[in-house]
Amino acid sequence: GEDVEQSLFLSVREGDSSVINCTYTDSSSTYLYWYKQEPGAGLQLLTYIFSNMDMKQDQRLTVLLNKKDKHLSLRIADTQTGDSAIYFCAETLNYGGSQGNLIFGKGTKLSVKP
Amino acid sequence: NAGVTQTPKFQVLKTGQSMTLQCAQDMNHEYMSWYRQDPGMGLRLIHYSVGAGITDQGEVPNGYNVSRSTTEDFPLRLLSAAPSQTSVYFCASSTSEVSYEQYFGPGTRLTVT
């Protein structure tokens, strides 16, 4: 079945780059996503990448997709204390024929030290 | 435009009680879904709806019912609460099944004792 794997914790110093990695299993996923969850809050879509792309850059965020290895990464440049949150990787879950559902990884808790 | 709203924010139930978690969106989105988030488990899909009058089960539907009588509302009913249903529940919506952008509500934290 589909599964999304992420490391659970990442700690970086303010100003450094953060790289959060994810592996997924469903090669038919149309989109792959990164969501951010701050403490006590809902999920906020950070960025997404279409499956026919290798890379997407959006300001401080760079998403790399390696379809052969089914590996997705999120790089945050110049990490700030406000980036401290849990980051979820997600792929489209083709459940019951619907492509609108998502399967999430367990989340990577990013801690940014001043 | 309030986006996706959920009520209540917090709820404590006793085992065996029933209740309804409310979810509403004012973006005219056809697609809505419910997820639960448990520590160390990520989010798991409970039920979803592709439009008014149409619902279907997700990965973990047991113990929950949904209905979709209007485009705006997608309530989640717990029929007989169990401690295993202690979780944070998120509602999400998007313009269509294949929309790349799903909007999440702020969540309802439910504790069943």
PDB file of C-alpha atoms in Angstrom:
ATOM      1  CA  GLY A   1       0.000   0.000   0.000  1.00  0.00           C
ATOM      2  CA  GLU A   2       0.927   3.650  -0.139  1.00  0.00           C
ATOM      3  CA  ASP A   3       3.260   4.985   2.522  1.00  0.00           C
ATOM      4  CA  VAL A   4       5.146   8.201   3.085  1.00  0.00           C
ATOM      5  CA  GLU A   5       8.250   8.184   5.239  1.00  0.00           C
ATOM      6  CA  GLN A   6      10.004  11.103   6.895  1.00  0.00           C
ATOM      7  CA  SER A   7      12.566  11.497   9.610  1.00  0.00           C
ATOM      8  CA  LEU A   8      10.911  12.723  12.804  1.00  0.00           C
ATOM      9  CA  PHE A   9      13.280  15.460  13.962  1.00  0.00           C
ATOM     10  CA  LEU A  10      15.676  18.021  12.529  1.00  0.00           C
ATOM     11  CA  SER A  11      17.587  20.672  14.440  1.00  0.00           C
ATOM     12  CA  VAL A  12      19.439  23.541  12.768  1.00  0.00           C
ATOM     13  CA  ARG A  13      20.939  26.877  13.740  1.00  0.00           C
ATOM     14  CA  GLU A  14      19.355  30.119  12.649  1.00  0.00           C
ATOM     15  CA  GLY A  15      20.735  31.211   9.287  1.00  0.00           C
ATOM     16  CA  ASP A  16      21.665  27.699   8.185  1.00  0.00           C
ATOM     17  CA  SER A  17      19.832  25.763   5.498  1.00  0.00           C
ATOM     18  CA  SER A  18      17.390  23.031   6.488  1.00  0.00           C
ATOM     19  CA  VAL A  19      16.753  19.986   4.350  1.00  0.00           C
ATOM     20  CA  ILE A  20      13.778  17.795   5.117  1.00  0.00           C
ATOM     21  CA  ASN A  21      13.577  14.509   3.258  1.00  0.00           C
ATOM     22  CA  CYS A  22      10.672  12.280   2.344  1.00  0.00           C
ATOM     23  CA  THR A  23      10.192   9.028   0.471  1.00  0.00           C
ATOM     24  CA  TYR A  24       6.895   7.958  -1.030  1.00  0.00           C
ATOM     25  CA  THR A  25       5.596   4.830  -2.675  1.00  0.00           C
ATOM     26  CA  ASP A  26       2.835   5.707  -5.146  1.00  0.00           C
ATOM     27  CA  SER A  27       4.496   6.517  -8.462  1.00  0.00           C
ATOM     28  CA  SER A  28       1.144   7.578  -9.923  1.00  0.00           C
ATOM     29  CA  SER A  29       0.792  10.574  -7.607  1.00  0.00           C
ATOM     30  CA  THR A  30       0.086  13.671  -9.659  1.00  0.00           C
ATOM     31  CA  TYR A  31       1.206  16.177  -7.056  1.00  0.00           C
ATOM     32  CA  LEU A  32       3.469  16.012  -4.033  1.00  0.00           C
ATOM     33  CA  TYR A  33       3.110  18.503  -1.244  1.00  0.00           C
ATOM     34  CA  TRP A  34       4.785  20.079   1.715  1.00  0.00           C
ATOM     35  CA  TYR A  35       2.592  21.312   4.547  1.00  0.00           C
ATOM     36  CA  LYS A  36       3.625  23.263   7.628  1.00  0.00           C
ATOM     37  CA  GLN A  37       1.937  22.958  11.012  1.00  0.00           C
ATOM     38  CA  GLU A  38       2.718  25.406  13.770  1.00  0.00           C
ATOM     39  CA  PRO A  39       1.890  24.462  17.376  1.00  0.00           C
ATOM     40  CA  GLY A  40      -1.859  24.318  18.000  1.00  0.00           C
ATOM     41  CA  ALA A  41      -2.686  25.277  14.424  1.00  0.00           C
ATOM     42  CA  GLY A  42      -4.009  23.578  11.327  1.00  0.00           C
ATOM     43  CA  LEU A  43      -1.994  22.643   8.276  1.00  0.00           C
ATOM     44  CA  GLN A  44      -0.799  25.293   5.881  1.00  0.00           C
ATOM     45  CA  LEU A  45       0.168  24.391   2.326  1.00  0.00           C
ATOM     46  CA  LEU A  46       3.754  25.535   1.858  1.00  0.00           C
ATOM     47  CA  THR A  47       4.431  24.379  -1.643  1.00  0.00           C
ATOM     48  CA  TYR A  48       3.729  21.568  -4.063  1.00  0.00           C
ATOM     49  CA  ILE A  49       5.384  20.059  -7.087  1.00  0.00           C
ATOM     50  CA  PHE A  50       3.850  18.462 -10.120  1.00  0.00           C
ATOM     51  CA  SER A  51       5.121  14.975 -10.778  1.00  0.00           C
ATOM     52  CA  ASN A  52       6.673  15.868 -14.138  1.00  0.00           C
ATOM     53  CA  MET A  53       8.959  18.455 -12.536  1.00  0.00           C
ATOM     54  CA  ASP A  54      12.377  17.890 -10.976  1.00  0.00           C
ATOM     55  CA  MET A  55      12.653  21.110  -9.036  1.00  0.00           C
ATOM     56  CA  LYS A  56      10.572  24.020  -7.894  1.00  0.00           C
ATOM     57  CA  GLN A  57      11.845  27.156  -6.193  1.00  0.00           C
ATOM     58  CA  ASP A  58       9.700  29.603  -4.282  1.00  0.00           C
ATOM     59  CA  GLN A  59      11.633  32.307  -2.421  1.00  0.00           C
ATOM     60  CA  ARG A  60      13.502  30.525   0.400  1.00  0.00           C
ATOM     61  CA  LEU A  61      11.961  27.156  -0.427  1.00  0.00           C
ATOM     62  CA  THR A  62      13.372  24.649  -2.919  1.00  0.00           C
ATOM     63  CA  VAL A  63      11.642  21.372  -3.628  1.00  0.00           C
ATOM     64  CA  LEU A  64      13.549  18.576  -5.333  1.00  0.00           C
ATOM     65  CA  LEU A  65      11.829  15.522  -6.750  1.00  0.00           C
ATOM     66  CA  ASN A  66      13.630  12.341  -7.745  1.00  0.00           C
ATOM     67  CA  LYS A  67      10.966  10.167  -9.318  1.00  0.00           C
ATOM     68  CA  LYS A  68      13.301   7.247  -9.919  1.00  0.00           C
ATOM     69  CA  ASP A  69      14.071   6.957  -6.201  1.00  0.00           C
ATOM     70  CA  LYS A  70      10.655   8.297  -5.119  1.00  0.00           C
ATOM     71  CA  HIS A  71      12.401  10.890  -3.025  1.00  0.00           C
ATOM     72  CA  LEU A  72      11.163  14.375  -2.248  1.00  0.00           C
ATOM     73  CA  SER A  73      13.046  17.030  -0.332  1.00  0.00           C
ATOM     74  CA  LEU A  74      12.335  20.501   0.989  1.00  0.00           C
ATOM     75  CA  ARG A  75      15.196  22.918   1.454  1.00  0.00           C
ATOM     76  CA  ILE A  76      14.658  26.067   3.494  1.00  0.00           C
ATOM     77  CA  ALA A  77      17.394  28.625   2.960  1.00  0.00           C
ATOM     78  CA  ASP A  78      18.416  31.011   5.737  1.00  0.00           C
ATOM     79  CA  THR A  79      16.257  29.204   8.296  1.00  0.00           C
ATOM     80  CA  GLN A  80      14.631  31.494  10.846  1.00  0.00           C
ATOM     81  CA  THR A  81      13.203  30.788  14.297  1.00  0.00           C
ATOM     82  CA  GLY A  82       9.759  31.362  12.787  1.00  0.00           C
ATOM     83  CA  ASP A  83      10.328  28.307  10.610  1.00  0.00           C
ATOM     84  CA  SER A  84      10.168  26.075  13.696  1.00  0.00           C
ATOM     85  CA  ALA A  85       7.205  23.805  13.069  1.00  0.00           C
ATOM     86  CA  ILE A  86       6.263  20.323  11.942  1.00  0.00           C
ATOM     87  CA  TYR A  87       6.602  19.757   8.202  1.00  0.00           C
ATOM     88  CA  PHE A  88       4.498  17.125   6.505  1.00  0.00           C
ATOM     89  CA  CYS A  89       5.208  15.538   3.175  1.00  0.00           C
ATOM     90  CA  ALA A  90       2.079  14.336   1.376  1.00  0.00           C
ATOM     91  CA  GLU A  91       1.199  12.568  -1.828  1.00  0.00           C
ATOM     92  CA  THR A  92      -2.084  12.033  -3.577  1.00  0.00           C
ATOM     93  CA  LEU A  93      -3.913   9.006  -2.225  1.00  0.00           C
ATOM     94  CA  ASN A  94      -5.866   7.293  -4.953  1.00  0.00           C
ATOM     95  CA  TYR A  95      -8.470   5.982  -2.549  1.00  0.00           C
ATOM     96  CA  GLY A  96     -11.708   4.699  -3.984  1.00  0.00           C
ATOM     97  CA  GLY A  97     -10.853   6.218  -7.342  1.00  0.00           C
ATOM     98  CA  SER A  98     -10.618   9.727  -5.940  1.00  0.00           C
ATOM     99  CA  GLN A  99      -7.372  11.585  -6.474  1.00  0.00           C
ATOM    100  CA  GLY A 100      -8.263  14.359  -4.088  1.00  0.00           C
ATOM    101  CA  ASN A 101      -7.264  12.605  -0.903  1.00  0.00           C
ATOM    102  CA  LEU A 102      -3.831  12.873   0.588  1.00  0.00           C
ATOM    103  CA  ILE A 103      -1.591  10.456   2.422  1.00  0.00           C
ATOM    104  CA  PHE A 104       0.716  12.173   4.867  1.00  0.00           C
ATOM    105  CA  GLY A 105       4.019  11.308   6.370  1.00  0.00           C
ATOM    106  CA  LYS A 106       4.296  11.425  10.151  1.00  0.00           C
ATOM    107  CA  GLY A 107       5.891  14.849  10.026  1.00  0.00           C
ATOM    108  CA  THR A 108       9.376  16.212  10.686  1.00  0.00           C
ATOM    109  CA  LYS A 109       9.697  18.518  13.662  1.00  0.00           C
ATOM    110  CA  LEU A 110      12.100  21.301  12.743  1.00  0.00           C
ATOM    111  CA  SER A 111      13.718  23.101  15.657  1.00  0.00           C
ATOM    112  CA  VAL A 112      15.666  26.258  14.887  1.00  0.00           C
ATOM    113  CA  LYS A 113      18.181  27.362  17.497  1.00  0.00           C
ATOM    114  CA  PRO A 114      19.132  31.033  17.713  1.00  0.00           C
TER     115      PRO A 114
ATOM    116  CA  ASN B   1     -14.205  34.916   3.318  1.00  0.00           C
ATOM    117  CA  ALA B   2     -13.663  32.823   6.445  1.00  0.00           C
ATOM    118  CA  GLY B   3     -12.153  29.800   4.661  1.00  0.00           C
ATOM    119  CA  VAL B   4     -12.669  26.498   6.462  1.00  0.00           C
ATOM    120  CA  THR B   5     -14.137  26.755   9.942  1.00  0.00           C
ATOM    121  CA  GLN B   6     -14.491  24.015  12.527  1.00  0.00           C
ATOM    122  CA  THR B   7     -16.407  23.892  15.776  1.00  0.00           C
ATOM    123  CA  PRO B   8     -15.853  23.210  18.573  1.00  0.00           C
ATOM    124  CA  LYS B   9     -12.132  23.829  19.071  1.00  0.00           C
ATOM    125  CA  PHE B  10     -12.012  21.495  22.069  1.00  0.00           C
ATOM    126  CA  GLN B  11     -14.354  18.786  23.319  1.00  0.00           C
ATOM    127  CA  VAL B  12     -14.285  16.219  26.107  1.00  0.00           C
ATOM    128  CA  LEU B  13     -16.657  13.254  25.866  1.00  0.00           C
ATOM    129  CA  LYS B  14     -17.351  10.239  28.014  1.00  0.00           C
ATOM    130  CA  THR B  15     -17.171   6.791  26.461  1.00  0.00           C
ATOM    131  CA  GLY B  16     -20.427   5.991  24.706  1.00  0.00           C
ATOM    132  CA  GLN B  17     -21.537   9.579  24.136  1.00  0.00           C
ATOM    133  CA  SER B  18     -22.251  10.829  20.657  1.00  0.00           C
ATOM    134  CA  MET B  19     -21.489  14.182  19.122  1.00  0.00           C
ATOM    135  CA  THR B  20     -21.085  16.014  15.841  1.00  0.00           C
ATOM    136  CA  LEU B  21     -18.002  17.916  14.756  1.00  0.00           C
ATOM    137  CA  GLN B  22     -18.946  20.772  12.490  1.00  0.00           C
ATOM    138  CA  CYS B  23     -17.090  21.859   9.373  1.00  0.00           C
ATOM    139  CA  ALA B  24     -18.073  24.633   7.011  1.00  0.00           C
ATOM    140  CA  GLN B  25     -16.442  26.415   4.093  1.00  0.00           C
ATOM    141  CA  ASP B  26     -17.513  29.528   2.238  1.00  0.00           C
ATOM    142  CA  MET B  27     -15.382  29.067  -0.873  1.00  0.00           C
ATOM    143  CA  ASN B  28     -17.923  27.028  -2.847  1.00  0.00           C
ATOM    144  CA  HIS B  29     -15.566  24.053  -2.833  1.00  0.00           C
ATOM    145  CA  GLU B  30     -16.976  20.794  -4.097  1.00  0.00           C
ATOM    146  CA  TYR B  31     -14.487  18.546  -2.374  1.00  0.00           C
ATOM    147  CA  MET B  32     -14.349  18.164   1.414  1.00  0.00           C
ATOM    148  CA  SER B  33     -12.697  15.647   3.687  1.00  0.00           C
ATOM    149  CA  TRP B  34     -12.041  14.733   7.305  1.00  0.00           C
ATOM    150  CA  TYR B  35      -8.694  13.626   8.710  1.00  0.00           C
ATOM    151  CA  ARG B  36      -7.595  12.633  12.166  1.00  0.00           C
ATOM    152  CA  GLN B  37      -4.136  13.373  13.504  1.00  0.00           C
ATOM    153  CA  ASP B  38      -2.624  11.159  16.164  1.00  0.00           C
ATOM    154  CA  PRO B  39       0.838  11.557  17.703  1.00  0.00           C
ATOM    155  CA  GLY B  40       3.429   9.765  15.622  1.00  0.00           C
ATOM    156  CA  MET B  41       0.817   8.720  13.048  1.00  0.00           C
ATOM    157  CA  GLY B  42       0.503  11.686  10.726  1.00  0.00           C
ATOM    158  CA  LEU B  43      -2.935  12.433   9.295  1.00  0.00           C
ATOM    159  CA  ARG B  44      -5.299   9.699   8.211  1.00  0.00           C
ATOM    160  CA  LEU B  45      -8.349  10.089   6.021  1.00  0.00           C
ATOM    161  CA  ILE B  46     -11.697   9.290   7.676  1.00  0.00           C
ATOM    162  CA  HIS B  47     -14.356  10.231   5.105  1.00  0.00           C
ATOM    163  CA  TYR B  48     -14.565  12.454   2.080  1.00  0.00           C
ATOM    164  CA  SER B  49     -17.134  13.997  -0.212  1.00  0.00           C
ATOM    165  CA  VAL B  50     -16.830  15.021  -3.849  1.00  0.00           C
ATOM    166  CA  GLY B  51     -20.009  17.085  -3.806  1.00  0.00           C
ATOM    167  CA  ALA B  52     -23.351  17.597  -2.118  1.00  0.00           C
ATOM    168  CA  GLY B  53     -25.136  14.302  -1.606  1.00  0.00           C
ATOM    169  CA  ILE B  54     -22.009  12.202  -2.252  1.00  0.00           C
ATOM    170  CA  THR B  55     -19.798  10.758   0.487  1.00  0.00           C
ATOM    171  CA  ASP B  56     -17.338   7.903   0.685  1.00  0.00           C
ATOM    172  CA  GLN B  57     -15.122   6.192   3.215  1.00  0.00           C
ATOM    173  CA  GLY B  58     -11.448   6.863   3.710  1.00  0.00           C
ATOM    174  CA  GLU B  59      -8.793   4.802   5.435  1.00  0.00           C
ATOM    175  CA  VAL B  60     -10.250   4.832   8.964  1.00  0.00           C
ATOM    176  CA  PRO B  61     -14.060   5.254   8.725  1.00  0.00           C
ATOM    177  CA  ASN B  62     -15.187   2.945  11.536  1.00  0.00           C
ATOM    178  CA  GLY B  63     -17.092   4.724  14.289  1.00  0.00           C
ATOM    179  CA  TYR B  64     -17.793   7.820  12.197  1.00  0.00           C
ATOM    180  CA  ASN B  65     -20.624   8.928   9.944  1.00  0.00           C
ATOM    181  CA  VAL B  66     -20.809  11.854   7.558  1.00  0.00           C
ATOM    182  CA  SER B  67     -23.403  13.537   5.390  1.00  0.00           C
ATOM    183  CA  ARG B  68     -23.239  16.318   2.813  1.00  0.00           C
ATOM    184  CA  SER B  69     -26.616  17.948   2.382  1.00  0.00           C
ATOM    185  CA  THR B  70     -25.145  21.259   1.235  1.00  0.00           C
ATOM    186  CA  THR B  71     -21.948  22.311  -0.520  1.00  0.00           C
ATOM    187  CA  GLU B  72     -20.918  24.392   2.503  1.00  0.00           C
ATOM    188  CA  ASP B  73     -21.233  21.905   5.359  1.00  0.00           C
ATOM    189  CA  PHE B  74     -19.661  18.532   6.049  1.00  0.00           C
ATOM    190  CA  PRO B  75     -20.368  17.377   9.628  1.00  0.00           C
ATOM    191  CA  LEU B  76     -18.618  14.373  11.181  1.00  0.00           C
ATOM    192  CA  ARG B  77     -20.628  12.319  13.652  1.00  0.00           C
ATOM    193  CA  LEU B  78     -19.216  10.102  16.340  1.00  0.00           C
ATOM    194  CA  LEU B  79     -21.892   7.534  17.059  1.00  0.00           C
ATOM    195  CA  SER B  80     -20.593   6.115  20.350  1.00  0.00           C
ATOM    196  CA  ALA B  81     -17.323   7.691  21.402  1.00  0.00           C
ATOM    197  CA  ALA B  82     -14.407   5.470  22.407  1.00  0.00           C
ATOM    198  CA  PRO B  83     -11.037   6.404  23.950  1.00  0.00           C
ATOM    199  CA  SER B  84      -9.380   5.321  20.672  1.00  0.00           C
ATOM    200  CA  GLN B  85     -11.108   8.295  19.031  1.00  0.00           C
ATOM    201  CA  THR B  86      -9.138  10.751  21.134  1.00  0.00           C
ATOM    202  CA  SER B  87      -7.403  12.771  18.454  1.00  0.00           C
ATOM    203  CA  VAL B  88      -7.218  16.073  16.639  1.00  0.00           C
ATOM    204  CA  TYR B  89      -9.662  16.237  13.760  1.00  0.00           C
ATOM    205  CA  PHE B  90      -9.069  18.340  10.664  1.00  0.00           C
ATOM    206  CA  CYS B  91     -11.516  19.207   7.947  1.00  0.00           C
ATOM    207  CA  ALA B  92     -10.221  20.169   4.496  1.00  0.00           C
ATOM    208  CA  SER B  93     -11.724  21.442   1.261  1.00  0.00           C
ATOM    209  CA  SER B  94     -10.647  22.099  -2.303  1.00  0.00           C
ATOM    210  CA  THR B  95     -12.205  23.122  -5.575  1.00  0.00           C
ATOM    211  CA  SER B  96     -12.200  19.635  -7.023  1.00  0.00           C
ATOM    212  CA  GLU B  97     -10.882  16.170  -6.442  1.00  0.00           C
ATOM    213  CA  VAL B  98      -7.662  16.865  -8.258  1.00  0.00           C
ATOM    214  CA  SER B  99      -7.068  20.357  -6.983  1.00  0.00           C
ATOM    215  CA  TYR B 100      -3.500  20.788  -5.864  1.00  0.00           C
ATOM    216  CA  GLU B 101      -4.474  23.081  -3.036  1.00  0.00           C
ATOM    217  CA  GLN B 102      -6.468  21.835  -0.102  1.00  0.00           C
ATOM    218  CA  TYR B 103      -7.429  24.262   2.630  1.00  0.00           C
ATOM    219  CA  PHE B 104      -7.423  22.940   6.185  1.00  0.00           C
ATOM    220  CA  GLY B 105      -9.509  24.098   9.095  1.00  0.00           C
ATOM    221  CA  PRO B 106      -7.895  24.886  12.481  1.00  0.00           C
ATOM    222  CA  GLY B 107      -8.832  21.511  13.958  1.00  0.00           C
ATOM    223  CA  THR B 108     -10.939  20.129  16.796  1.00  0.00           C
ATOM    224  CA  ARG B 109      -9.137  18.525  19.711  1.00  0.00           C
ATOM    225  CA  LEU B 110     -11.292  15.688  21.066  1.00  0.00           C
ATOM    226  CA  THR B 111     -10.649  13.765  24.255  1.00  0.00           C
ATOM    227  CA  VAL B 112     -12.708  10.692  25.124  1.00  0.00           C
ATOM    228  CA  THR B 113     -12.461   9.513  28.717  1.00  0.00           C
TER     229      THR B 113
END
